[in-house]
PDB file of C-alpha atoms in Angstrom:
ATOM      1  CA  MET X   1     -15.038  -8.607   0.283  1.00  0.00           C
ATOM      2  CA  ILE X   2     -13.632  -6.604   3.202  1.00  0.00           C
ATOM      3  CA  LEU X   3     -11.456  -3.592   2.379  1.00  0.00           C
ATOM      4  CA  SER X   4      -9.633  -2.086   5.347  1.00  0.00           C
ATOM      5  CA  VAL X   5      -8.394   1.498   4.952  1.00  0.00           C
ATOM      6  CA  THR X   6      -6.039   2.123   7.836  1.00  0.00           C
ATOM      7  CA  SER X   7      -2.751   3.574   9.051  1.00  0.00           C
ATOM      8  CA  LEU X   8      -1.122   4.345  12.382  1.00  0.00           C
ATOM      9  CA  LYS X   9      -0.973   8.064  11.578  1.00  0.00           C
ATOM     10  CA  GLY X  10      -3.858  10.526  11.619  1.00  0.00           C
ATOM     11  CA  GLY X  11      -4.593  13.028   8.875  1.00  0.00           C
ATOM     12  CA  VAL X  12      -3.561  10.809   5.966  1.00  0.00           C
ATOM     13  CA  GLY X  13      -7.028  10.702   4.376  1.00  0.00           C
ATOM     14  CA  LYS X  14      -8.431   7.352   5.483  1.00  0.00           C
ATOM     15  CA  SER X  15     -12.014   8.602   5.633  1.00  0.00           C
ATOM     16  CA  THR X  16     -11.644  10.445   2.330  1.00  0.00           C
ATOM     17  CA  VAL X  17     -10.437   7.283   0.629  1.00  0.00           C
ATOM     18  CA  ALA X  18     -13.099   5.082   2.241  1.00  0.00           C
ATOM     19  CA  GLN X  19     -15.964   7.425   1.341  1.00  0.00           C
ATOM     20  CA  ASN X  20     -14.856   8.043  -2.221  1.00  0.00           C
ATOM     21  CA  LEU X  21     -14.237   4.383  -2.978  1.00  0.00           C
ATOM     22  CA  ALA X  22     -17.620   3.498  -1.473  1.00  0.00           C
ATOM     23  CA  VAL X  23     -19.298   6.029  -3.780  1.00  0.00           C
ATOM     24  CA  CYS X  24     -17.561   4.491  -6.807  1.00  0.00           C
ATOM     25  CA  PHE X  25     -18.700   1.001  -5.812  1.00  0.00           C
ATOM     26  CA  ALA X  26     -22.252   2.258  -5.247  1.00  0.00           C
ATOM     27  CA  HIS X  27     -22.382   3.865  -8.690  1.00  0.00           C
ATOM     28  CA  SER X  28     -21.137   0.576 -10.172  1.00  0.00           C
ATOM     29  CA  ASN X  29     -24.164  -1.176  -8.649  1.00  0.00           C
ATOM     30  CA  TYR X  30     -22.306  -2.925  -5.837  1.00  0.00           C
ATOM     31  CA  LYS X  31     -24.041  -3.310  -2.502  1.00  0.00           C
ATOM     32  CA  VAL X  32     -21.516  -1.468  -0.346  1.00  0.00           C
ATOM     33  CA  CYS X  33     -21.277  -0.172   3.198  1.00  0.00           C
ATOM     34  CA  ILE X  34     -18.712   1.559   5.426  1.00  0.00           C
ATOM     35  CA  VAL X  35     -17.795   0.508   8.959  1.00  0.00           C
ATOM     36  CA  ASP X  36     -16.596   3.649  10.756  1.00  0.00           C
ATOM     37  CA  VAL X  37     -14.128   2.667  13.483  1.00  0.00           C
ATOM     38  CA  ASP X  38     -12.475   6.098  13.726  1.00  0.00           C
ATOM     39  CA  THR X  39     -13.202   7.941  16.982  1.00  0.00           C
ATOM     40  CA  ASN X  40     -14.257  11.147  15.212  1.00  0.00           C
ATOM     41  CA  GLN X  41     -16.946   9.224  13.249  1.00  0.00           C
ATOM     42  CA  SER X  42     -16.475  11.415  10.164  1.00  0.00           C
ATOM     43  CA  ALA X  43     -17.855   8.783   7.779  1.00  0.00           C
ATOM     44  CA  LEU X  44     -20.994   8.509   9.911  1.00  0.00           C
ATOM     45  CA  ARG X  45     -21.443  12.298   9.824  1.00  0.00           C
ATOM     46  CA  TRP X  46     -20.810  12.294   6.063  1.00  0.00           C
ATOM     47  CA  SER X  47     -23.557   9.712   5.541  1.00  0.00           C
ATOM     48  CA  GLY X  48     -26.009  11.945   7.413  1.00  0.00           C
ATOM     49  CA  LEU X  49     -25.394  14.684   4.847  1.00  0.00           C
ATOM     50  CA  ARG X  50     -25.855  12.387   1.874  1.00  0.00           C
ATOM     51  CA  ASP X  51     -28.930  13.002  -0.303  1.00  0.00           C
ATOM     52  CA  GLU X  52     -31.393  10.110  -0.387  1.00  0.00           C
ATOM     53  CA  ASP X  53     -31.508  10.348  -4.193  1.00  0.00           C
ATOM     54  CA  MET X  54     -27.849   9.319  -4.394  1.00  0.00           C
ATOM     55  CA  PRO X  55     -26.803   5.639  -4.530  1.00  0.00           C
ATOM     56  CA  ALA X  56     -26.967   4.234  -1.005  1.00  0.00           C
ATOM     57  CA  VAL X  57     -23.806   3.981   1.111  1.00  0.00           C
ATOM     58  CA  PRO X  58     -24.883   2.880   4.622  1.00  0.00           C
ATOM     59  CA  VAL X  59     -22.391   3.635   7.402  1.00  0.00           C
ATOM     60  CA  PHE X  60     -22.150   1.694  10.668  1.00  0.00           C
ATOM     61  CA  GLY X  61     -20.282   3.182  13.630  1.00  0.00           C
ATOM     62  CA  LEU X  62     -18.265   0.692  15.713  1.00  0.00           C
ATOM     63  CA  ILE X  63     -15.753   2.760  17.648  1.00  0.00           C
ATOM     64  CA  ASP X  64     -15.140   0.478  20.646  1.00  0.00           C
ATOM     65  CA  GLY X  65     -14.016  -2.480  18.553  1.00  0.00           C
ATOM     66  CA  ILE X  66     -15.288  -5.024  21.093  1.00  0.00           C
ATOM     67  CA  GLU X  67     -17.628  -6.764  18.654  1.00  0.00           C
ATOM     68  CA  LEU X  68     -15.864  -5.502  15.521  1.00  0.00           C
ATOM     69  CA  ALA X  69     -14.986  -8.883  14.025  1.00  0.00           C
ATOM     70  CA  LYS X  70     -18.427 -10.387  14.649  1.00  0.00           C
ATOM     71  CA  ASN X  71     -20.285  -7.407  13.181  1.00  0.00           C
ATOM     72  CA  VAL X  72     -18.006  -7.000  10.160  1.00  0.00           C
ATOM     73  CA  LYS X  73     -18.271 -10.692   9.300  1.00  0.00           C
ATOM     74  CA  GLN X  74     -22.072 -10.434   9.432  1.00  0.00           C
ATOM     75  CA  LEU X  75     -22.043  -7.320   7.242  1.00  0.00           C
ATOM     76  CA  ASN X  76     -19.795  -9.177   4.811  1.00  0.00           C
ATOM     77  CA  LYS X  77     -22.617 -11.677   4.336  1.00  0.00           C
ATOM     78  CA  ASP X  78     -25.124  -8.900   3.648  1.00  0.00           C
ATOM     79  CA  TYR X  79     -22.965  -6.635   1.453  1.00  0.00           C
ATOM     80  CA  GLU X  80     -20.723  -7.317  -1.524  1.00  0.00           C
ATOM     81  CA  ILE X  81     -18.185  -4.731  -0.337  1.00  0.00           C
ATOM     82  CA  VAL X  82     -17.503  -3.744   3.283  1.00  0.00           C
ATOM     83  CA  ILE X  83     -15.056  -0.852   3.680  1.00  0.00           C
ATOM     84  CA  ILE X  84     -13.552  -0.358   7.148  1.00  0.00           C
ATOM     85  CA  ASP X  85     -12.568   3.242   7.886  1.00  0.00           C
ATOM     86  CA  GLY X  86      -9.818   2.529  10.407  1.00  0.00           C
ATOM     87  CA  THR X  87      -8.543   4.386  13.433  1.00  0.00           C
ATOM     88  CA  PRO X  88      -4.990   5.798  13.732  1.00  0.00           C
ATOM     89  CA  SER X  89      -3.585   4.062  16.798  1.00  0.00           C
ATOM     90  CA  LEU X  90      -1.362   1.261  18.065  1.00  0.00           C
ATOM     91  CA  SER X  91      -4.323  -0.346  19.835  1.00  0.00           C
ATOM     92  CA  GLN X  92      -5.562  -3.892  19.331  1.00  0.00           C
ATOM     93  CA  VAL X  93      -8.398  -2.467  17.230  1.00  0.00           C
ATOM     94  CA  THR X  94      -5.853  -1.704  14.502  1.00  0.00           C
ATOM     95  CA  SER X  95      -4.695  -5.326  14.563  1.00  0.00           C
ATOM     96  CA  LYS X  96      -8.313  -6.487  14.249  1.00  0.00           C
ATOM     97  CA  ILE X  97      -8.853  -4.182  11.274  1.00  0.00           C
ATOM     98  CA  ILE X  98      -5.804  -5.645   9.533  1.00  0.00           C
ATOM     99  CA  LEU X  99      -6.776  -9.236  10.362  1.00  0.00           C
ATOM    100  CA  LEU X 100     -10.281  -8.732   8.956  1.00  0.00           C
ATOM    101  CA  ALA X 101      -9.031  -7.369   5.642  1.00  0.00           C
ATOM    102  CA  ASP X 102      -9.298  -9.259   2.381  1.00  0.00           C
ATOM    103  CA  LEU X 103      -7.521  -6.202   0.974  1.00  0.00           C
ATOM    104  CA  LEU X 104      -5.607  -3.614   2.996  1.00  0.00           C
ATOM    105  CA  ILE X 105      -5.248  -0.033   1.724  1.00  0.00           C
ATOM    106  CA  ILE X 106      -2.661   2.111   3.529  1.00  0.00           C
ATOM    107  CA  PRO X 107      -2.923   5.843   2.741  1.00  0.00           C
ATOM    108  CA  ILE X 108       0.283   7.779   3.267  1.00  0.00           C
ATOM    109  CA  LEU X 109       1.355  11.382   2.713  1.00  0.00           C
ATOM    110  CA  PRO X 110       4.618  12.095   0.850  1.00  0.00           C
ATOM    111  CA  SER X 111       6.602  13.143   3.929  1.00  0.00           C
ATOM    112  CA  GLY X 112       9.403  11.840   6.099  1.00  0.00           C
ATOM    113  CA  LEU X 113       7.180  11.781   9.199  1.00  0.00           C
ATOM    114  CA  ASP X 114       4.747   9.471   7.464  1.00  0.00           C
ATOM    115  CA  ILE X 115       7.554   7.150   6.379  1.00  0.00           C
ATOM    116  CA  TRP X 116       8.707   6.836  10.008  1.00  0.00           C
ATOM    117  CA  ALA X 117       5.163   6.083  11.194  1.00  0.00           C
ATOM    118  CA  THR X 118       4.893   3.429   8.492  1.00  0.00           C
ATOM    119  CA  GLU X 119       7.764   1.424   9.999  1.00  0.00           C
ATOM    120  CA  LYS X 120       5.636   0.676  13.086  1.00  0.00           C
ATOM    121  CA  PHE X 121       2.621  -0.089  10.913  1.00  0.00           C
ATOM    122  CA  ILE X 122       4.567  -2.658   8.909  1.00  0.00           C
ATOM    123  CA  GLU X 123       5.538  -4.399  12.156  1.00  0.00           C
ATOM    124  CA  ARG X 124       1.850  -4.565  13.125  1.00  0.00           C
ATOM    125  CA  TYR X 125       0.973  -5.815   9.624  1.00  0.00           C
ATOM    126  CA  GLN X 126       3.599  -8.567   9.754  1.00  0.00           C
ATOM    127  CA  ASP X 127       2.393  -9.638  13.208  1.00  0.00           C
ATOM    128  CA  ALA X 128      -1.162  -9.849  11.845  1.00  0.00           C
ATOM    129  CA  GLU X 129      -0.034 -12.039   8.933  1.00  0.00           C
ATOM    130  CA  SER X 130       1.761 -14.366  11.350  1.00  0.00           C
ATOM    131  CA  GLN X 131      -1.356 -14.579  13.507  1.00  0.00           C
ATOM    132  CA  LYS X 132      -3.625 -15.197  10.512  1.00  0.00           C
ATOM    133  CA  GLU X 133      -1.092 -17.627   9.012  1.00  0.00           C
ATOM    134  CA  GLU X 134      -1.722 -16.323   5.525  1.00  0.00           C
ATOM    135  CA  HIS X 135      -0.815 -13.398   3.320  1.00  0.00           C
ATOM    136  CA  ILE X 136      -2.945 -10.261   3.661  1.00  0.00           C
ATOM    137  CA  PRO X 137      -2.874  -8.386   0.321  1.00  0.00           C
ATOM    138  CA  ALA X 138      -1.876  -4.773   0.992  1.00  0.00           C
ATOM    139  CA  TYR X 139      -1.069  -1.635  -1.014  1.00  0.00           C
ATOM    140  CA  PHE X 140       0.199   1.805  -0.164  1.00  0.00           C
ATOM    141  CA  LEU X 141      -1.763   4.746  -1.562  1.00  0.00           C
ATOM    142  CA  ILE X 142       0.070   8.059  -1.824  1.00  0.00           C
ATOM    143  CA  ASN X 143      -2.401  10.791  -0.891  1.00  0.00           C
ATOM    144  CA  GLN X 144      -1.987  14.544  -1.460  1.00  0.00           C
ATOM    145  CA  ASN X 145       0.658  13.612  -3.998  1.00  0.00           C
ATOM    146  CA  GLN X 146       2.864  16.217  -5.623  1.00  0.00           C
ATOM    147  CA  THR X 147       5.064  15.899  -8.682  1.00  0.00           C
ATOM    148  CA  THR X 148       8.244  16.554  -6.701  1.00  0.00           C
ATOM    149  CA  ASN X 149      11.465  14.732  -5.920  1.00  0.00           C
ATOM    150  CA  LEU X 150      10.105  14.111  -2.398  1.00  0.00           C
ATOM    151  CA  SER X 151       7.075  12.223  -3.745  1.00  0.00           C
ATOM    152  CA  ARG X 152       9.315  10.121  -5.965  1.00  0.00           C
ATOM    153  CA  ASP X 153      11.697   9.444  -3.068  1.00  0.00           C
ATOM    154  CA  VAL X 154       8.782   8.385  -0.833  1.00  0.00           C
ATOM    155  CA  ARG X 155       7.521   6.001  -3.521  1.00  0.00           C
ATOM    156  CA  ASP X 156      11.018   4.503  -3.856  1.00  0.00           C
ATOM    157  CA  VAL X 157      11.287   3.978  -0.087  1.00  0.00           C
ATOM    158  CA  LEU X 158       7.820   2.400   0.132  1.00  0.00           C
ATOM    159  CA  GLU X 159       8.560  -0.038  -2.674  1.00  0.00           C
ATOM    160  CA  GLN X 160      11.502  -1.351  -0.638  1.00  0.00           C
ATOM    161  CA  THR X 161       9.153  -2.429   2.178  1.00  0.00           C
ATOM    162  CA  GLY X 162       7.789  -5.332   0.154  1.00  0.00           C
ATOM    163  CA  ILE X 163       4.299  -3.800   0.110  1.00  0.00           C
ATOM    164  CA  PRO X 164       3.450  -2.506  -3.383  1.00  0.00           C
ATOM    165  CA  VAL X 165       2.397   1.081  -4.080  1.00  0.00           C
ATOM    166  CA  TRP X 166      -0.733   1.762  -6.127  1.00  0.00           C
ATOM    167  CA  PRO X 167       0.060   3.111  -9.612  1.00  0.00           C
ATOM    168  CA  SER X 168      -2.627   5.733  -9.007  1.00  0.00           C
ATOM    169  CA  SER X 169      -2.450   8.445  -6.346  1.00  0.00           C
ATOM    170  CA  LEU X 170      -4.615  11.311  -5.103  1.00  0.00           C
ATOM    171  CA  ARG X 171      -3.664  14.973  -5.276  1.00  0.00           C
ATOM    172  CA  ASN X 172      -4.323  17.663  -2.670  1.00  0.00           C
ATOM    173  CA  ARG X 173      -7.528  19.047  -4.181  1.00  0.00           C
ATOM    174  CA  ILE X 174     -10.125  21.256  -2.542  1.00  0.00           C
ATOM    175  CA  ALA X 175     -12.815  19.162  -4.255  1.00  0.00           C
ATOM    176  CA  TYR X 176     -12.327  16.381  -1.697  1.00  0.00           C
ATOM    177  CA  ARG X 177     -13.010  18.785   1.165  1.00  0.00           C
ATOM    178  CA  GLU X 178     -15.955  20.423  -0.583  1.00  0.00           C
ATOM    179  CA  ALA X 179     -17.589  17.139  -1.567  1.00  0.00           C
ATOM    180  CA  VAL X 180     -17.448  15.662   1.923  1.00  0.00           C
ATOM    181  CA  ILE X 181     -19.479  18.469   3.530  1.00  0.00           C
ATOM    182  CA  LYS X 182     -22.210  17.786   0.969  1.00  0.00           C
ATOM    183  CA  GLY X 183     -22.277  14.041   1.622  1.00  0.00           C
ATOM    184  CA  LEU X 184     -20.798  13.372  -1.806  1.00  0.00           C
ATOM    185  CA  GLY X 185     -17.813  11.681  -3.355  1.00  0.00           C
ATOM    186  CA  VAL X 186     -15.746  13.515  -5.964  1.00  0.00           C
ATOM    187  CA  TYR X 187     -17.157  11.050  -8.501  1.00  0.00           C
ATOM    188  CA  GLU X 188     -20.429  12.946  -8.018  1.00  0.00           C
ATOM    189  CA  TYR X 189     -18.839  16.392  -7.817  1.00  0.00           C
ATOM    190  CA  LYS X 190     -17.832  19.088 -10.312  1.00  0.00           C
ATOM    191  CA  ASP X 191     -14.039  18.649 -10.385  1.00  0.00           C
ATOM    192  CA  ASP X 192     -13.245  16.469 -13.415  1.00  0.00           C
ATOM    193  CA  LYS X 193      -9.592  16.001 -12.421  1.00  0.00           C
ATOM    194  CA  ALA X 194     -10.522  14.730  -8.963  1.00  0.00           C
ATOM    195  CA  LYS X 195     -13.133  12.449 -10.527  1.00  0.00           C
ATOM    196  CA  ALA X 196     -10.586  11.046 -12.986  1.00  0.00           C
ATOM    197  CA  GLU X 197      -8.042  10.193 -10.298  1.00  0.00           C
ATOM    198  CA  ILE X 198     -10.590   8.502  -8.027  1.00  0.00           C
ATOM    199  CA  ILE X 199     -11.772   6.448 -11.023  1.00  0.00           C
ATOM    200  CA  ALA X 200      -8.143   5.425 -11.634  1.00  0.00           C
ATOM    201  CA  LEU X 201      -7.829   4.324  -7.992  1.00  0.00           C
ATOM    202  CA  PHE X 202     -11.140   2.468  -8.218  1.00  0.00           C
ATOM    203  CA  LYS X 203      -9.831   0.538 -11.230  1.00  0.00           C
ATOM    204  CA  ASP X 204      -6.682  -0.390  -9.312  1.00  0.00           C
ATOM    205  CA  VAL X 205      -8.797  -1.632  -6.408  1.00  0.00           C
ATOM    206  CA  LYS X 206     -11.043  -3.696  -8.682  1.00  0.00           C
ATOM    207  CA  ASN X 207      -7.993  -5.257 -10.346  1.00  0.00           C
ATOM    208  CA  ALA X 208      -6.613  -6.174  -6.925  1.00  0.00           C
ATOM    209  CA  ILE X 209      -9.954  -7.741  -5.977  1.00  0.00           C
ATOM    210  CA  LYS X 210      -9.921  -9.820  -9.173  1.00  0.00           C
ATOM    211  CA  LYS X 211      -6.457 -11.149  -8.275  1.00  0.00           C
ATOM    212  CA  ILE X 212      -7.625 -12.045  -4.778  1.00  0.00           C
ATOM    213  CA  ASN X 213     -10.718 -13.818  -6.075  1.00  0.00           C
ATOM    214  CA  LYS X 214      -8.611 -15.885  -8.493  1.00  0.00           C
ATOM    215  CA  THR X 215      -6.554 -17.285  -5.614  1.00  0.00           C
ATOM    216  CA  ARG X 216      -9.594 -18.359  -3.593  1.00  0.00           C
TER     217      ARG X 216
END
């Protein structure tokens, strides 16, 4: 199962989502890895900080994208879950990341700028579906969520795109930033609220995977 975490906008938390979901899968005894396509290679650096006593989350850096499809398909044979940490760009690499996805996760911040960037992403997503000639299951994930009218308005706008929004969301918590510099996920960290919300997201992802598997 290939999970692509991508967006056309930087700073929306793609690496945070990829790393934390990978940790949840690892603790649930899945054989999981991350493919780091982002140019800053933050997932690769995170893996170097990870304690060997923790459940394994191997990270493979593939920033040029030339052999991305070939390598990801091979990893998909070796691992139960392959999570692609995507790059924020309009390049062909983004299209490849979408095309490879069995499940596409699109992190977005609750802001007008992110909504505008999403319009271009949806065009790229629709082009990828046309090229693949099949539906690519996709969900928006609201990151750094706040209980404000803006967050509710953003959710309402996203739901009109035809791409569903995850019931769960992530808040702007310092635990995510602290955990990453220790090579951890918040599931393994000391903030119970952060742990609870990542578990909620993990359950949403697993439910989506079950739906996909039923249609195969």
